[in-house]
Amino acid sequence: CHPSVSSPFEIPTQAAQVGLQKGDDTRGWHLHWRRGVFGALQSWAAGSRAAVAYMLARCANHFGVVKQVGVALHLSLDAERFKQAETDEKIVDRLRDALSEHKRCGSAEQQHDYLLLLAAVAPEKAKASDPRGW
């Protein structure tokens, strides 16, 4: 871990924090005309964004920094957010099951309950006058 980085899972926000020169098109890790990472990826990818994504993922795996990259890109959930996501998933599953059950029923009361459930989870309009609806 570099001295200016407090945790092995923290990715620095500035190149100087890990001793890299910011650079320009003649120097620096990312823009150097011959050795720059951006140019190398662009060349190998031959215009394919999917190829760039694949190469970056392989690099993250190769260098053992998958978790750090996920955290830096806000793709990783901390324990609290993960638990909340699990809870939200359970709520959605139960709601889907309840809607499915009420949709098939024929009594007026069950039809009313079904419409109430739909109304409760319907998204709000951006503006009351929005012609695009929801």
Coordinates of C-alpha atoms in Angstrom, one line a residue:
C1 CA 0.0 0.0 0.0
H2 CA 1.4 3.4 -1.0
P3 CA 2.1 5.7 2.0
S4 CA -0.6 8.2 1.0
V5 CA -3.3 5.5 0.8
S6 CA -4.8 4.5 4.1
S7 CA -6.3 1.1 3.1
P8 CA -5.3 -1.6 0.6
F9 CA -8.9 -1.4 -0.7
E10 CA -8.8 2.3 -1.3
I11 CA -8.0 3.5 -4.8
P12 CA -6.3 6.9 -4.9
T13 CA -8.1 9.7 -6.7
Q14 CA -5.0 11.5 -7.9
A15 CA -2.1 10.0 -9.9
A16 CA 0.3 11.8 -7.6
Q17 CA -0.9 9.8 -4.7
V18 CA 0.8 6.7 -6.2
G19 CA 3.8 8.5 -7.6
L20 CA 2.6 8.7 -11.3
Q21 CA 3.2 11.8 -13.4
K22 CA 0.0 13.4 -14.7
G23 CA 1.7 14.0 -18.0
D24 CA 0.6 15.1 -21.4
D25 CA 1.0 13.6 -24.9
T26 CA 4.8 13.3 -24.5
R27 CA 5.0 11.9 -21.0
G28 CA 2.8 10.3 -18.4
W29 CA 1.3 6.8 -17.9
H30 CA -1.9 7.3 -19.8
L31 CA -1.2 9.7 -22.7
H32 CA 2.4 9.0 -23.7
W33 CA 2.5 8.7 -27.5
R34 CA 4.3 5.3 -27.4
R35 CA 3.8 3.8 -24.0
G36 CA 0.5 5.3 -22.8
V37 CA -2.1 2.9 -21.5
F38 CA -5.0 4.7 -23.3
G39 CA -3.3 4.5 -26.7
A40 CA -2.4 0.8 -26.1
L41 CA -6.0 -0.1 -25.2
Q42 CA -7.4 1.9 -28.1
S43 CA -5.0 0.2 -30.5
W44 CA -5.7 -3.3 -29.3
A45 CA -9.4 -2.7 -29.1
A46 CA -9.6 -1.5 -32.7
G47 CA -12.6 0.7 -31.9
S48 CA -14.5 -1.9 -29.8
R49 CA -15.8 -0.7 -26.4
A50 CA -16.5 -4.3 -25.5
A51 CA -12.9 -5.1 -26.2
V52 CA -11.8 -2.3 -23.9
A53 CA -14.1 -3.5 -21.1
Y54 CA -12.8 -7.0 -21.6
M55 CA -9.2 -5.9 -21.4
L56 CA -9.7 -3.8 -18.3
A57 CA -11.5 -6.6 -16.6
R58 CA -8.7 -9.0 -17.4
C59 CA -6.1 -6.5 -16.1
A60 CA -8.1 -6.1 -12.9
N61 CA -8.1 -9.9 -12.5
H62 CA -4.4 -10.2 -13.4
F63 CA -3.3 -7.5 -11.0
G64 CA -5.6 -8.7 -8.2
V65 CA -7.5 -5.4 -7.9
V66 CA -11.0 -6.4 -8.8
K67 CA -12.5 -5.4 -5.4
Q68 CA -10.7 -2.1 -5.4
V69 CA -11.9 -1.3 -8.9
G70 CA -15.4 -2.2 -8.0
V71 CA -15.3 0.1 -4.9
A72 CA -13.8 3.0 -7.0
L73 CA -16.6 2.6 -9.6
H74 CA -19.2 2.3 -6.9
L75 CA -20.1 -1.2 -8.1
S76 CA -19.4 -2.8 -4.7
L77 CA -21.9 -2.7 -1.9
D78 CA -20.8 -2.3 1.7
A79 CA -22.4 -4.7 4.2
E80 CA -25.3 -2.3 5.1
R81 CA -26.2 -1.6 1.5
F82 CA -25.9 -5.3 0.6
K83 CA -28.3 -6.2 3.4
Q84 CA -30.7 -3.5 2.3
A85 CA -30.5 -4.8 -1.3
E86 CA -31.4 -8.3 -0.1
T87 CA -34.3 -6.9 1.9
D88 CA -35.5 -5.0 -1.1
E89 CA -35.3 -8.1 -3.3
K90 CA -37.5 -10.0 -0.8
I91 CA -40.1 -7.2 -0.7
V92 CA -40.2 -7.2 -4.5
D93 CA -40.6 -10.9 -4.7
R94 CA -43.4 -10.9 -2.1
L95 CA -45.2 -8.1 -3.9
R96 CA -44.9 -9.8 -7.2
D97 CA -46.4 -13.0 -5.7
A98 CA -49.2 -11.0 -4.2
L99 CA -50.0 -9.2 -7.4
S100 CA -49.9 -12.5 -9.3
E101 CA -52.3 -14.1 -6.8
H102 CA -54.8 -11.2 -6.8
K103 CA -54.7 -10.8 -10.5
R104 CA -56.2 -14.3 -11.0
C105 CA -59.0 -13.9 -8.5
G106 CA -62.4 -12.9 -9.7
S107 CA -64.2 -11.4 -6.7
A108 CA -64.8 -7.7 -6.6
E109 CA -62.9 -7.3 -3.3
Q110 CA -59.8 -9.1 -4.7
Q111 CA -59.9 -7.0 -7.9
H112 CA -60.1 -3.9 -5.7
D113 CA -57.1 -5.1 -3.6
Y114 CA -55.2 -5.8 -6.9
L115 CA -55.8 -2.3 -8.1
L116 CA -54.7 -0.8 -4.7
L117 CA -51.5 -2.8 -4.9
L118 CA -50.8 -1.6 -8.4
A119 CA -51.5 2.0 -7.3
A120 CA -49.2 1.7 -4.3
V121 CA -46.2 0.7 -6.4
A122 CA -46.9 2.8 -9.5
P123 CA -44.1 5.4 -10.2
E124 CA -45.0 9.0 -9.8
K125 CA -45.2 11.3 -12.8
A126 CA -42.3 13.7 -13.2
K127 CA -44.8 16.6 -13.5
A128 CA -48.6 16.6 -13.5
S129 CA -48.6 18.1 -17.0
D130 CA -46.1 15.7 -18.4
P131 CA -47.7 14.3 -21.6
R132 CA -45.5 11.2 -21.6
G133 CA -47.3 9.8 -18.7
W134 CA -45.3 8.0 -16.0

